[in-house]
Coordinates of C-alpha atoms and ligand atoms in Angstrom, one line a residue:
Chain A
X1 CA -88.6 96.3 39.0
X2 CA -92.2 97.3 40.0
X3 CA -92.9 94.2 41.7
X4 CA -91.4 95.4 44.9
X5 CA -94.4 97.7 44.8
X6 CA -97.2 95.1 43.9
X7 CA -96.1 92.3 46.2
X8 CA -96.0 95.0 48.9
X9 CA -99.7 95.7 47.5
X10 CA -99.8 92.0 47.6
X11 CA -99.0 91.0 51.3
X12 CA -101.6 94.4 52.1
X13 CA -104.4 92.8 50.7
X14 CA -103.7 88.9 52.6
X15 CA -102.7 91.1 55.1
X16 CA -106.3 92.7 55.4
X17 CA -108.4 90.0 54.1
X18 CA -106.5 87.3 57.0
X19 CA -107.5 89.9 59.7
X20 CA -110.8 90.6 58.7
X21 CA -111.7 86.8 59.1
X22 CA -109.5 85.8 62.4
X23 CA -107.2 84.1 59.9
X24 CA -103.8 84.5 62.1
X25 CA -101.7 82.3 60.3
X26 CA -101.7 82.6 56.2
X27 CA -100.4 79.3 54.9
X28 CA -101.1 79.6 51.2
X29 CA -102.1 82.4 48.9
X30 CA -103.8 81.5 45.5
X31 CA -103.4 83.7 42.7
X32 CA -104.5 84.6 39.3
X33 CA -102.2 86.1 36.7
X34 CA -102.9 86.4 33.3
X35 CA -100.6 86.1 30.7
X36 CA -100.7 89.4 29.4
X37 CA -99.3 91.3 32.2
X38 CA -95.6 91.5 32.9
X39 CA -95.9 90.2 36.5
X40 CA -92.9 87.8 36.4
X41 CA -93.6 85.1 39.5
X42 CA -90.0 84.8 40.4
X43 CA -89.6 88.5 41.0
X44 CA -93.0 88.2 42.9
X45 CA -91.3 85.2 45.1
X46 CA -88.3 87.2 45.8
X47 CA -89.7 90.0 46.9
X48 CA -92.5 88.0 48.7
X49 CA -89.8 86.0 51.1
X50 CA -88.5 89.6 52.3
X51 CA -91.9 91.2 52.5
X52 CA -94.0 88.7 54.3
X53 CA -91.8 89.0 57.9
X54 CA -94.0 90.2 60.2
X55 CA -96.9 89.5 59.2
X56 CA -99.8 86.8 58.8
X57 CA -98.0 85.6 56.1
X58 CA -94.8 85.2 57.0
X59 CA -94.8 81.3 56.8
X60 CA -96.8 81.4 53.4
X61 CA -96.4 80.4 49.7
X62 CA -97.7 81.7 46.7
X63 CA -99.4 79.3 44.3
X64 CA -99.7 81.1 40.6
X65 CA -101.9 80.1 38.4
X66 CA -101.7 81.6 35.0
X67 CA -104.5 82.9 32.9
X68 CA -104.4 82.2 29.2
X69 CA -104.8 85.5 26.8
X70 CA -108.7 85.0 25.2
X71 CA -109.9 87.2 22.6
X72 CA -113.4 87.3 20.7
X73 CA -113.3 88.1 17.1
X74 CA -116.2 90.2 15.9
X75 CA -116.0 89.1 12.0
X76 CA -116.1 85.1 12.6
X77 CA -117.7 85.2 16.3
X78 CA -115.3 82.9 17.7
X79 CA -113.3 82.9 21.0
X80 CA -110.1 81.9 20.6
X81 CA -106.8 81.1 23.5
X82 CA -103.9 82.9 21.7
X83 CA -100.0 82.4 22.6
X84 CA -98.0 85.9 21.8
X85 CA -100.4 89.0 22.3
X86 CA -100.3 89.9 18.9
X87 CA -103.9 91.1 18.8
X88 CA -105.2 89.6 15.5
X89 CA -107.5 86.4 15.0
X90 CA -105.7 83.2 14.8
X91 CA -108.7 81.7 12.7
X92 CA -109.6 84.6 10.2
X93 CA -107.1 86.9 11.1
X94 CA -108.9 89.9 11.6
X95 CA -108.6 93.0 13.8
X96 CA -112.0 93.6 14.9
X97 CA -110.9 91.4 18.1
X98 CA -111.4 92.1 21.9
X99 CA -109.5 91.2 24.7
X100 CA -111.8 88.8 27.1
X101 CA -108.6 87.4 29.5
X102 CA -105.1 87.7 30.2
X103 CA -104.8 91.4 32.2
X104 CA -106.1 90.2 35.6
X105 CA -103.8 89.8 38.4
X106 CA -105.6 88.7 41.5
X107 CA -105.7 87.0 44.9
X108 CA -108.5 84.1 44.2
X109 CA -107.6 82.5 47.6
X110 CA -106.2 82.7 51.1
X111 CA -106.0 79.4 53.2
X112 CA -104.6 79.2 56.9
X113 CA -105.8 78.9 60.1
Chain B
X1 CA -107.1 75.1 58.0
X2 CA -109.6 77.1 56.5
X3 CA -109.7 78.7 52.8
X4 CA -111.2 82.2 52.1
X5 CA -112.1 83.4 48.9
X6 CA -110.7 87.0 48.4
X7 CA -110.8 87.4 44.4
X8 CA -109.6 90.9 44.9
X9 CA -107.4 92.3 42.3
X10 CA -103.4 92.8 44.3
X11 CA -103.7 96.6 42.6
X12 CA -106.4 97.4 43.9
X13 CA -105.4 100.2 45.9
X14 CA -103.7 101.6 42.8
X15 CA -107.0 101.6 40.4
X16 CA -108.1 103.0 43.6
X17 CA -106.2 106.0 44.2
X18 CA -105.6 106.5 40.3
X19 CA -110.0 107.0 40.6
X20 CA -109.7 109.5 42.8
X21 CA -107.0 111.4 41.5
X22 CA -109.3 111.7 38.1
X23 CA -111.7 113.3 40.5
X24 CA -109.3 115.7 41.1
X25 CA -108.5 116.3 37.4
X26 CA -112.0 116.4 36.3
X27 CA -112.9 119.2 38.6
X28 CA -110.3 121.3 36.8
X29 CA -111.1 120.2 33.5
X30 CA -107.4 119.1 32.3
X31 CA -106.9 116.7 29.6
X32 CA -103.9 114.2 31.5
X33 CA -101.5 112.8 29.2
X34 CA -99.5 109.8 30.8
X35 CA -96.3 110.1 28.4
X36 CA -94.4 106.4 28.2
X37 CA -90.9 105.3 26.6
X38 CA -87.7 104.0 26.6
X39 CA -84.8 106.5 28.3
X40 CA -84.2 108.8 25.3
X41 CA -87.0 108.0 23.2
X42 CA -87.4 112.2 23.5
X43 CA -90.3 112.4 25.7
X44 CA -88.8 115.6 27.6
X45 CA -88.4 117.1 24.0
X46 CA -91.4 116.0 22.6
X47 CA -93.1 118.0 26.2
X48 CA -90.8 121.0 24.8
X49 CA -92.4 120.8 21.8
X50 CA -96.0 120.7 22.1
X51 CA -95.4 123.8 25.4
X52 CA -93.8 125.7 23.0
X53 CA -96.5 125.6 20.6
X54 CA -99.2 125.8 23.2
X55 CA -98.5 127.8 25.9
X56 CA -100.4 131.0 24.8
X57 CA -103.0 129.5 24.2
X58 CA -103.0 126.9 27.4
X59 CA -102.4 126.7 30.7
X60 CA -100.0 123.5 31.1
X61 CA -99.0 121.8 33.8
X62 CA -95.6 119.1 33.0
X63 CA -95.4 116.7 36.3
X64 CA -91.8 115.1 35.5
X65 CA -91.5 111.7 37.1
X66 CA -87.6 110.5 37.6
X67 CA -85.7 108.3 39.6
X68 CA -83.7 110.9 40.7
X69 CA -82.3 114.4 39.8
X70 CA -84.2 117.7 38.2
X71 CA -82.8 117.9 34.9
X72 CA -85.5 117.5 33.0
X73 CA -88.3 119.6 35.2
X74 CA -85.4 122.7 34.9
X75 CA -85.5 122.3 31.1
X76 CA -88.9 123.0 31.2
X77 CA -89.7 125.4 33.6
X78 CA -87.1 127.7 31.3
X79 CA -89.9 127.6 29.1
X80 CA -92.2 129.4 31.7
X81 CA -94.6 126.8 32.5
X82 CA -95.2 125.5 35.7
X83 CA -93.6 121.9 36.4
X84 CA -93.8 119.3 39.2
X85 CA -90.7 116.9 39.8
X86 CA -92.1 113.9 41.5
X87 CA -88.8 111.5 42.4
X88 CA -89.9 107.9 42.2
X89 CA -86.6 106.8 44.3
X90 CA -86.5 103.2 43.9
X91 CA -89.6 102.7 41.8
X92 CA -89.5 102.4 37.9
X93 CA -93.2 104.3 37.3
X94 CA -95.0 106.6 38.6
X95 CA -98.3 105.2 40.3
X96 CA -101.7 106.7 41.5
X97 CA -99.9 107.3 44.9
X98 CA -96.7 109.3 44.0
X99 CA -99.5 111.6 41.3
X100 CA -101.1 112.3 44.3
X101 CA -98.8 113.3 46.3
X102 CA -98.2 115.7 43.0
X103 CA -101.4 117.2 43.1
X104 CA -101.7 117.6 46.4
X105 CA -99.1 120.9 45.4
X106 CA -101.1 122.0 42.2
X107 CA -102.4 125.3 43.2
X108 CA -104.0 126.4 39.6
X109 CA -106.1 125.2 36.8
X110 CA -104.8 123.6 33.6
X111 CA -105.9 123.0 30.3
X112 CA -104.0 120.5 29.8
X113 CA -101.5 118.2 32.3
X114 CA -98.8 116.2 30.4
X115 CA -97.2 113.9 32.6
X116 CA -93.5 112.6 31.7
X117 CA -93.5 108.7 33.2
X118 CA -90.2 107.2 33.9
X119 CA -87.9 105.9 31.1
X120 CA -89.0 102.3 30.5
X121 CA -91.5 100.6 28.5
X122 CA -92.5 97.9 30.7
X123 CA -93.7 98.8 34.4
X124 CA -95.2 102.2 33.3
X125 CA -98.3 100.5 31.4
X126 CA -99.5 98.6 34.2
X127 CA -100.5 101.1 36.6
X128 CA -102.8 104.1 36.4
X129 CA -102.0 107.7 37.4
X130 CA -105.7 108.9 37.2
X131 CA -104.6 109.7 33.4
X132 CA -107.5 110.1 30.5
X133 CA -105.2 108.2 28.2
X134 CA -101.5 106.8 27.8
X135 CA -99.6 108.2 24.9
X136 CA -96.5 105.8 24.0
X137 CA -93.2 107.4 22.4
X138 CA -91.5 105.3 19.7
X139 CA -88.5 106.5 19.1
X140 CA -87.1 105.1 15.2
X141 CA -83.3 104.0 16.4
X142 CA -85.3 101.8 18.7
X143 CA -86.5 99.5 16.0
X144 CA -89.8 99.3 13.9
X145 CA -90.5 95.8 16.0
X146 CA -90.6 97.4 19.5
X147 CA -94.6 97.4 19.4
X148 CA -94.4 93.1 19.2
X149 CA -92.0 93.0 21.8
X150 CA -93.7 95.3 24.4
X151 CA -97.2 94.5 23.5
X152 CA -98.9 95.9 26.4
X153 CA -97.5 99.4 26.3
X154 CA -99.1 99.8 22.6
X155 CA -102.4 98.3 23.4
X156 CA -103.4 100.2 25.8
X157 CA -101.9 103.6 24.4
X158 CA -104.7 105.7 22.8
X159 CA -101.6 107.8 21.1
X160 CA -98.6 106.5 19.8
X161 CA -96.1 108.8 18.4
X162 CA -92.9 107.9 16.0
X163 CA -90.1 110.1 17.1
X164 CA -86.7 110.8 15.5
X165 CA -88.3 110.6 11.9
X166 CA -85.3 113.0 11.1
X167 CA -82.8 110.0 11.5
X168 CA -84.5 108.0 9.0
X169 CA -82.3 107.4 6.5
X170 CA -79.4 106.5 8.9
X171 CA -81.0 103.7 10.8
X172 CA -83.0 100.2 9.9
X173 CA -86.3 101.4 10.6
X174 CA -89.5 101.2 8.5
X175 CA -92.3 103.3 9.2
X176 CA -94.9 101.1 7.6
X177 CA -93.6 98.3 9.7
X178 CA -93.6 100.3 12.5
X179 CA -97.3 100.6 11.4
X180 CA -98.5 97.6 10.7
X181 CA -96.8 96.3 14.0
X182 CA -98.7 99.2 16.1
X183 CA -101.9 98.3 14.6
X184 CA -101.4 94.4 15.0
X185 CA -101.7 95.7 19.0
X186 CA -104.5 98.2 18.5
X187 CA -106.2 98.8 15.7
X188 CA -107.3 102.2 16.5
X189 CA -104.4 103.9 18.1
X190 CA -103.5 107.1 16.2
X191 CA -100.0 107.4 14.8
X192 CA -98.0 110.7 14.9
X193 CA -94.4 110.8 12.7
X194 CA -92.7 113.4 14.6
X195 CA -89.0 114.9 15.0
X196 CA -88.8 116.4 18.2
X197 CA -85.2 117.8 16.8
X198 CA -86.6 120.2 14.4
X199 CA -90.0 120.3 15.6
X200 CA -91.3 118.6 12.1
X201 CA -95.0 116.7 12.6
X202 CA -95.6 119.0 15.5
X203 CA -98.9 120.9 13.9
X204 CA -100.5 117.9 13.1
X205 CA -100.0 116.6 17.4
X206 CA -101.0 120.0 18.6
X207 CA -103.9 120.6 16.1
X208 CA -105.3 117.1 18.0
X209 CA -104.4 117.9 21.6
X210 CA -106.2 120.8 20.7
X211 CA -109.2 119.5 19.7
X212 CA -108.9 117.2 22.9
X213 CA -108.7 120.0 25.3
X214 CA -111.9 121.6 23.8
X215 CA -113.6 118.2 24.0
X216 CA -112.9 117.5 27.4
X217 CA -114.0 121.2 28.4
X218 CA -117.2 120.6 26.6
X219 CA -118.0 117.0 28.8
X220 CA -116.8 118.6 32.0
X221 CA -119.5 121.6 31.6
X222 CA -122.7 119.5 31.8
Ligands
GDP301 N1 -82.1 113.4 16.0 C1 -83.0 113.6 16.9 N2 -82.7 113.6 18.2 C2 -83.7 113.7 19.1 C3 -85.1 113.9 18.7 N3 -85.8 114.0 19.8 C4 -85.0 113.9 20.9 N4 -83.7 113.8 20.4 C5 -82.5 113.7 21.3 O1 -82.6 112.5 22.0 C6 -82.0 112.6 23.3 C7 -83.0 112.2 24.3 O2 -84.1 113.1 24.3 P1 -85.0 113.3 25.6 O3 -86.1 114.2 25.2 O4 -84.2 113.8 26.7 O5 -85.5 111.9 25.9 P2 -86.3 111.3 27.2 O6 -85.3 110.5 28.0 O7 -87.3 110.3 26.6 O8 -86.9 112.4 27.9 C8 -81.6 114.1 23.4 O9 -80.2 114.2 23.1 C9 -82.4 114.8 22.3 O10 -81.8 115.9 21.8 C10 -85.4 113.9 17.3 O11 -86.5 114.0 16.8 N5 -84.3 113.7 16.4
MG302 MG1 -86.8 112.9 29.9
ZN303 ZN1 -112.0 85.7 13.6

């Protein structure tokens, strides 16, 4: 699945971001993924374990935590957390909604020394 | 141990790459169609379809992205228009990188550039080619609940095209719940019914890619 691309992306980024500040050991790497992406975690761990030989992050662990799918409704003007991305309000149940949060998928954090 | 905040998205190099290849595409002022779907859904014979109907009037590019093999990009190119196979190997989408490597062989101008992503519903929607939009290929033995169950792929399609309308009364599908489930996702796709088979609903698609490739012409010559 693609996830052997985007942890490879992944370890890149800590990859830069560790050498850029003198970080030469990456011991933890926070992320962000929201709920309405279809990053599955344990496919991101697997690939992760093989990927991260060799480089600062090699004795790291990823730390996940999930964003919640928002949307605001233009007819009642409310923001609202919704489960299943079925894009309708939960409160009025219109259609005029936007998306505010659930497609990010980011590194919030790096920690090491 | 120290932290460092980073809040850089992982794909960044992706949204990156898919920029610049836009660049690229806006220079020769094609309209890029990123073509999702299941395997078999007809997205090489939808392609067939709207070349047939266009190539007079058009110069088309099809880039065909596959795991492996040609069969597809020969198909095609019988219909004298110029293809590019990209193999994606081990990968199930194309990404900005692989269309890039695609272009870097494009030696002409298009009209129009339809790109044929690899079979799957799933992977394909999250990463950008450099595309103007994503046009999803619902395909009617698949099931009229396909949009609820791969959510992403029909929100973020600007097109979204029912296939096999021919097979209608053999299999459980309902095009108005196919509808409503497309619109529960995105209110303002718009919805082709199409049988690539016999080439039914195909006036209506071209008449709109049409329209499309005049309009991009007209914001590229500012
Ligand atoms: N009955 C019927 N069969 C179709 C239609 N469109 C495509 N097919 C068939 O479905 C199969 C897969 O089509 P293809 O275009 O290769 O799908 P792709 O894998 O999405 O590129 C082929 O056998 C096509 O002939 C259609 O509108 N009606
Ligand atoms: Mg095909
Ligand atoms: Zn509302």
């Amino acid at each position: 699945m693609h996830e052997f691309s985007v942890t490879r992306s992944l370890v890149e980024l800590c990859e830069q971001e560790a050498s850029r500040n003198n970080m030469k050991t990456v011991r933890r790497i926070n992320l962000k993924v929201g709920k309405f992406t279809g990053f599955s975690p344990d496919s991101i761990n697997f690939y992760f374990e093989h990927l991260k030989a060799d480089t600062r992050c090699h004795s790291a662990c990823l730390v996940f935590e999930e964003i919640p799918i928002k949307i605001a409704c233009r007819d009642c003007h409310g923001q609202h957390v919704i489960e299943e991305p079925t894009l309708l309000c939960p409160k009025c149940g219109s259609d005029k909604i936007e998306l505010v949060s659930g497609r990010e998928f980011f590194v919030a954090s790096i920690e090491g020394e | 141990m120290k932290k460092i905040n980073v809040l850089k998205p992982v794909l960044v190099s992706n949204q990156q790459r898919a920029r610049e290849n836009r660049k690229v595409f806006d220079k020769m002022n094609s309209l890029v169609i990123n073509i999702i779907g299941s395997p078999g859904a007809g997205k090489t014979s939808f392609i067939k379809n709207i070349v047939t109907n266009l190539k007079t009037k058009y110069k088309i590019l099809v880039i065909e992205g596959d795991i492996k093999g040609q069969i597809d990009s020969k198909t095609i190119s019988r219909l004298g228009v110029d293809v590019i196979q990209i193999n994606t190997v081990t990968e199930c989408h194309l990404d900005a990188f692989m269309t890039a490597q695609a272009l870097g062989r494009i030696k002409k101008k298009y009209d129009l550039v339809l790109v044929e992503n690899v079979g799957n519903l799933v992977c394909p929607a999250e990463f950008e080619i450099g595309e103007d939009y994503k046009l999803a290929i619902l395909s009617t033995p698949e099931g009229d609940d396909k949009p609820l169950k791969y959510p992403l792929l029909f929100h973020l399609a600007r097109v979204i095209v029912i296939n096999k309308c021919d097979l209608l009364p053999y299999v459980d599908f309902g095009v108005g719940d196919a509808i409503r489930n497309i619109r529960k996702e995105n209110p303002g796709a718009t919805i082709f019914e199409v049988a690539a088979k016999t080439g039914a609903g195909f006036d209506k698609v071209c008449k709109h890619l049409e329209k499309e490739i005049h309009a991009r012409k007209k914001k590229n010559t500012r």
